[in-house]
Amino acid sequence: MKTILLSLSIICFTSALAQESVGEVLTQQSKWTFGWVYSPEVSHRILGEGTEANQSTSGIIDSRNDLERAKFGQSFSLFLGYRVSKTFTLEGGFGYTDFGEGLKPVDLTSVWAPEEIFGSYYGVNHLHVASLPITLHVNLGGQRVKWFVSAGVAPSLLMSANSTSRIEYSNGDVQTSSYFSNSAQEEYSRFILGANVSAGIDYQYSEKASLRIAPVFRMTATNAYAQNPIRANYFNAGLEIGTV
């Protein structure tokens, strides 16, 4: 009886070790990952003189910098990753980003009574951009918590541009409107090259899934304007949250 119990114990122990070894081998052989990330962001732009700048260009830039402000933007992407080595992972996929800028509140006054303010005007410009981001991740070790830094490029296509406005009257009434620019292809570059950098963690909360949290900064590396008196580089800064 003791011999039978000892034999069963050895068999169970050996089986457990074998299953653990197989699990480790399967984990080591898994080089592909799939994931998604969403990022609420702050959007703005940097203006400079382009190749066709003239004497009035710097004044226009100064005026716009005084009148315009940052706005809320966002990004979303789906990606497929391939682990090149223990240290490097290459990720590529499809992304969407809302770039743009806002207009600082403008007081509304009457021509007949300029000292009386009867409302405030708010405006926001949106650039809706689709991209194919390619990112290299440098993994910095860890078991359940894996730190990483990453950098990449994003060939992008401007899908559309629209503006929204909001008027808040002193009596409490609110009026909003939105319109899409019919001349977006003339005002903005159709093709834009973007770049991005981030650093964060992948927290493994189950056998096959990790939670990704990472501050991210993305920017248009080429001029976003089709004409070159003014050069515009749009940028977004935010926090990516997603699952790998």
GROMACS .gro file of C-alpha atoms in nm:
model
  244
    1MET     CA    1   0.000   0.000   0.000
    2LYS     CA    2   0.283   0.238   0.090
    3THR     CA    3   0.452   0.153  -0.240
    4ILE     CA    4   0.138   0.238  -0.438
    5LEU     CA    5   0.095   0.570  -0.257
    6LEU     CA    6   0.461   0.658  -0.312
    7SER     CA    7   0.432   0.574  -0.682
    8LEU     CA    8   0.119   0.789  -0.720
    9SER     CA    9   0.292   1.077  -0.541
   10ILE     CA   10   0.592   1.057  -0.776
   11ILE     CA   11   0.365   1.044  -1.082
   12CYS     CA   12   0.163   1.349  -0.967
   13PHE     CA   13   0.478   1.545  -0.883
   14THR     CA   14   0.639   1.460  -1.217
   15SER     CA   15   0.322   1.554  -1.405
   16ALA     CA   16   0.305   1.892  -1.232
   17LEU     CA   17   0.668   1.966  -1.321
   18ALA     CA   18   0.604   1.864  -1.680
   19GLN     CA   19   0.300   2.091  -1.710
   20GLU     CA   20   0.494   2.382  -1.562
   21SER     CA   21   0.782   2.321  -1.803
   22VAL     CA   22   0.544   2.307  -2.099
   23GLY     CA   23   0.380   2.631  -1.984
   24GLU     CA   24   0.718   2.801  -1.962
   25VAL     CA   25   0.816   2.678  -2.308
   26LEU     CA   26   0.486   2.798  -2.459
   27THR     CA   27   0.531   3.137  -2.292
   28GLN     CA   28   0.885   3.166  -2.424
   29GLN     CA   29   0.776   3.068  -2.775
   30SER     CA   30   0.493   3.326  -2.784
   31LYS     CA   31   0.643   3.613  -2.982
   32TRP     CA   32   0.322   3.777  -3.110
   33THR     CA   33   0.099   4.018  -2.919
   34PHE     CA   34  -0.216   4.212  -3.004
   35GLY     CA   35  -0.349   4.515  -2.827
   36TRP     CA   36  -0.526   4.851  -2.821
   37VAL     CA   37  -0.465   5.181  -2.645
   38TYR     CA   38  -0.670   5.498  -2.594
   39SER     CA   39  -0.522   5.829  -2.491
   40PRO     CA   40  -0.698   6.149  -2.375
   41GLU     CA   41  -0.462   6.429  -2.472
   42VAL     CA   42  -0.387   6.800  -2.475
   43SER     CA   43  -0.353   6.934  -2.832
   44HIS     CA   44  -0.176   7.244  -2.959
   45ARG     CA   45   0.071   7.354  -3.226
   46ILE     CA   46   0.403   7.531  -3.280
   47LEU     CA   47   0.406   7.801  -3.548
   48GLY     CA   48   0.711   7.922  -3.738
   49GLU     CA   49   0.805   8.095  -4.060
   50GLY     CA   50   0.789   7.874  -4.368
   51THR     CA   51   0.986   7.886  -4.690
   52GLU     CA   52   0.745   8.143  -4.840
   53ALA     CA   53   0.742   8.378  -4.540
   54ASN     CA   54   0.715   8.753  -4.597
   55GLN     CA   55   0.730   9.069  -4.385
   56SER     CA   56   0.386   9.015  -4.235
   57THR     CA   57   0.432   8.648  -4.143
   58SER     CA   58   0.593   8.704  -3.802
   59GLY     CA   59   0.315   8.946  -3.706
   60ILE     CA   60   0.046   8.692  -3.801
   61ILE     CA   61   0.222   8.425  -3.594
   62ASP     CA   62   0.242   8.656  -3.290
   63SER     CA   63  -0.125   8.744  -3.327
   64ARG     CA   64  -0.230   8.380  -3.348
   65ASN     CA   65  -0.018   8.288  -3.045
   66ASP     CA   66  -0.199   8.559  -2.848
   67LEU     CA   67  -0.546   8.445  -2.957
   68GLU     CA   68  -0.515   8.065  -2.965
   69ARG     CA   69  -0.485   7.806  -2.688
   70ALA     CA   70  -0.458   7.432  -2.630
   71LYS     CA   71  -0.765   7.209  -2.661
   72PHE     CA   72  -0.875   6.856  -2.569
   73GLY     CA   73  -0.759   6.591  -2.818
   74GLN     CA   74  -0.750   6.213  -2.826
   75SER     CA   75  -0.589   5.913  -2.993
   76PHE     CA   76  -0.678   5.548  -3.041
   77SER     CA   77  -0.482   5.264  -3.200
   78LEU     CA   78  -0.493   4.890  -3.265
   79PHE     CA   79  -0.158   4.719  -3.302
   80LEU     CA   80   0.018   4.389  -3.359
   81GLY     CA   81   0.350   4.329  -3.184
   82TYR     CA   82   0.642   4.098  -3.258
   83ARG     CA   83   0.907   4.026  -2.994
   84VAL     CA   84   1.237   4.049  -3.182
   85SER     CA   85   1.437   3.966  -2.867
   86LYS     CA   86   1.403   3.977  -2.492
   87THR     CA   87   1.478   4.349  -2.505
   88PHE     CA   88   1.314   4.471  -2.827
   89THR     CA   89   0.954   4.450  -2.948
   90LEU     CA   90   0.831   4.593  -3.277
   91GLU     CA   91   0.469   4.712  -3.293
   92GLY     CA   92   0.267   4.830  -3.591
   93GLY     CA   93  -0.099   4.889  -3.664
   94PHE     CA   94  -0.369   5.148  -3.732
   95GLY     CA   95  -0.420   5.471  -3.540
   96TYR     CA   96  -0.646   5.778  -3.519
   97THR     CA   97  -0.549   6.116  -3.370
   98ASP     CA   98  -0.743   6.438  -3.319
   99PHE     CA   99  -0.496   6.728  -3.350
  100GLY     CA  100  -0.586   7.097  -3.342
  101GLU     CA  101  -0.604   7.414  -3.136
  102GLY     CA  102  -0.863   7.626  -2.961
  103LEU     CA  103  -0.950   7.996  -2.953
  104LYS     CA  104  -0.927   8.188  -2.627
  105PRO     CA  105  -1.265   8.319  -2.505
  106VAL     CA  106  -1.368   8.640  -2.684
  107ASP     CA  107  -1.606   8.885  -2.518
  108LEU     CA  108  -1.906   8.983  -2.733
  109THR     CA  109  -2.014   9.346  -2.720
  110SER     CA  110  -2.264   9.559  -2.906
  111VAL     CA  111  -2.159   9.824  -3.155
  112TRP     CA  112  -2.386  10.072  -2.979
  113ALA     CA  113  -2.268   9.978  -2.628
  114PRO     CA  114  -1.910   9.844  -2.647
  115GLU     CA  115  -1.871   9.864  -2.271
  116GLU     CA  116  -2.149   9.607  -2.217
  117ILE     CA  117  -2.055   9.240  -2.260
  118PHE     CA  118  -2.353   9.024  -2.357
  119GLY     CA  119  -2.171   8.692  -2.412
  120SER     CA  120  -1.850   8.497  -2.478
  121TYR     CA  121  -1.738   8.315  -2.792
  122TYR     CA  122  -1.532   7.990  -2.788
  123GLY     CA  123  -1.387   7.816  -3.095
  124VAL     CA  124  -1.200   7.489  -3.158
  125ASN     CA  125  -1.032   7.349  -3.469
  126HIS     CA  126  -0.999   6.972  -3.521
  127LEU     CA  127  -0.769   6.782  -3.758
  128HIS     CA  128  -0.877   6.418  -3.791
  129VAL     CA  129  -0.575   6.210  -3.890
  130ALA     CA  130  -0.545   5.838  -3.969
  131SER     CA  131  -0.201   5.681  -3.934
  132LEU     CA  132   0.001   5.362  -3.962
  133PRO     CA  133   0.229   5.388  -3.655
  134ILE     CA  134   0.545   5.175  -3.635
  135THR     CA  135   0.700   5.170  -3.289
  136LEU     CA  136   1.008   5.009  -3.134
  137HIS     CA  137   0.972   4.915  -2.766
  138VAL     CA  138   1.275   4.873  -2.542
  139ASN     CA  139   1.174   4.639  -2.257
  140LEU     CA  140   1.350   4.705  -1.927
  141GLY     CA  141   1.278   4.376  -1.752
  142GLY     CA  142   1.047   4.281  -1.470
  143GLN     CA  143   0.806   3.992  -1.417
  144ARG     CA  144   0.448   4.108  -1.361
  145VAL     CA  145   0.546   4.474  -1.405
  146LYS     CA  146   0.749   4.534  -1.721
  147TRP     CA  147   0.891   4.882  -1.779
  148PHE     CA  148   0.950   5.009  -2.131
  149VAL     CA  149   1.043   5.311  -2.340
  150SER     CA  150   0.940   5.343  -2.704
  151ALA     CA  151   0.979   5.563  -3.009
  152GLY     CA  152   0.834   5.544  -3.356
  153VAL     CA  153   0.711   5.708  -3.676
  154ALA     CA  154   0.358   5.737  -3.810
  155PRO     CA  155   0.292   5.796  -4.182
  156SER     CA  156  -0.044   5.976  -4.169
  157LEU     CA  157  -0.333   6.087  -4.387
  158LEU     CA  158  -0.555   6.389  -4.312
  159MET     CA  159  -0.913   6.261  -4.330
  160SER     CA  160  -1.100   6.585  -4.254
  161ALA     CA  161  -1.089   6.916  -4.071
  162ASN     CA  162  -1.374   7.079  -3.884
  163SER     CA  163  -1.439   7.368  -3.648
  164THR     CA  164  -1.683   7.399  -3.361
  165SER     CA  165  -1.803   7.718  -3.193
  166ARG     CA  166  -1.989   7.793  -2.876
  167ILE     CA  167  -2.153   8.120  -2.766
  168GLU     CA  168  -2.251   8.160  -2.402
  169TYR     CA  169  -2.488   8.455  -2.352
  170SER     CA  170  -2.514   8.655  -2.031
  171ASN     CA  171  -2.878   8.548  -1.989
  172GLY     CA  172  -2.768   8.180  -1.972
  173ASP     CA  173  -2.852   8.078  -2.330
  174VAL     CA  174  -2.596   7.870  -2.520
  175GLN     CA  175  -2.556   7.840  -2.897
  176THR     CA  176  -2.328   7.578  -3.058
  177SER     CA  177  -2.242   7.505  -3.420
  178SER     CA  178  -2.002   7.286  -3.618
  179TYR     CA  179  -1.891   7.284  -3.980
  180PHE     CA  180  -1.644   7.088  -4.193
  181SER     CA  181  -1.396   7.274  -4.409
  182ASN     CA  182  -1.456   7.219  -4.781
  183SER     CA  183  -1.107   7.352  -4.855
  184ALA     CA  184  -0.921   7.133  -4.604
  185GLN     CA  185  -0.709   6.979  -4.878
  186GLU     CA  186  -0.604   7.328  -4.986
  187GLU     CA  187  -0.535   7.457  -4.635
  188TYR     CA  188  -0.363   7.149  -4.491
  189SER     CA  189  -0.114   6.893  -4.618
  190ARG     CA  190  -0.284   6.572  -4.723
  191PHE     CA  191   0.006   6.349  -4.617
  192ILE     CA  192   0.181   6.410  -4.284
  193LEU     CA  193   0.469   6.227  -4.120
  194GLY     CA  194   0.426   6.192  -3.745
  195ALA     CA  195   0.656   6.083  -3.464
  196ASN     CA  196   0.589   5.961  -3.110
  197VAL     CA  197   0.771   5.875  -2.788
  198SER     CA  198   0.640   5.716  -2.469
  199ALA     CA  199   0.753   5.547  -2.149
  200GLY     CA  200   0.547   5.336  -1.911
  201ILE     CA  201   0.458   4.992  -1.781
  202ASP     CA  202   0.287   4.672  -1.893
  203TYR     CA  203   0.128   4.518  -1.583
  204GLN     CA  204   0.045   4.150  -1.636
  205TYR     CA  205  -0.287   4.087  -1.459
  206SER     CA  206  -0.358   3.745  -1.614
  207GLU     CA  207  -0.176   3.466  -1.797
  208LYS     CA  208  -0.234   3.619  -2.140
  209ALA     CA  209  -0.311   3.989  -2.084
  210SER     CA  210  -0.137   4.301  -1.958
  211LEU     CA  211  -0.255   4.650  -1.871
  212ARG     CA  212  -0.054   4.924  -2.044
  213ILE     CA  213  -0.017   5.270  -1.889
  214ALA     CA  214   0.223   5.518  -2.048
  215PRO     CA  215   0.259   5.895  -2.085
  216VAL     CA  216   0.291   5.968  -2.459
  217PHE     CA  217   0.396   6.260  -2.677
  218ARG     CA  218   0.319   6.269  -3.050
  219MET     CA  219   0.397   6.538  -3.308
  220THR     CA  220   0.373   6.608  -3.680
  221ALA     CA  221   0.732   6.609  -3.805
  222THR     CA  222   0.638   6.772  -4.139
  223ASN     CA  223   0.449   7.094  -4.205
  224ALA     CA  224   0.073   7.048  -4.153
  225TYR     CA  225  -0.007   7.341  -4.384
  226ALA     CA  226  -0.020   7.298  -4.761
  227GLN     CA  227   0.111   7.650  -4.823
  228ASN     CA  228   0.438   7.761  -4.666
  229PRO     CA  229   0.421   8.123  -4.538
  230ILE     CA  230   0.359   7.969  -4.196
  231ARG     CA  231   0.489   7.633  -4.077
  232ALA     CA  232   0.274   7.442  -3.827
  233ASN     CA  233   0.378   7.138  -3.625
  234TYR     CA  234   0.087   6.999  -3.424
  235PHE     CA  235   0.149   6.800  -3.107
  236ASN     CA  236  -0.050   6.600  -2.853
  237ALA     CA  237   0.054   6.501  -2.501
  238GLY     CA  238  -0.146   6.253  -2.296
  239LEU     CA  239  -0.170   5.920  -2.112
  240GLU     CA  240  -0.215   5.592  -2.299
  241ILE     CA  241  -0.432   5.328  -2.131
  242GLY     CA  242  -0.502   4.992  -2.292
  243THR     CA  243  -0.462   4.616  -2.302
  244VAL     CA  244  -0.194   4.398  -2.460
   0.00000   0.00000   0.00000
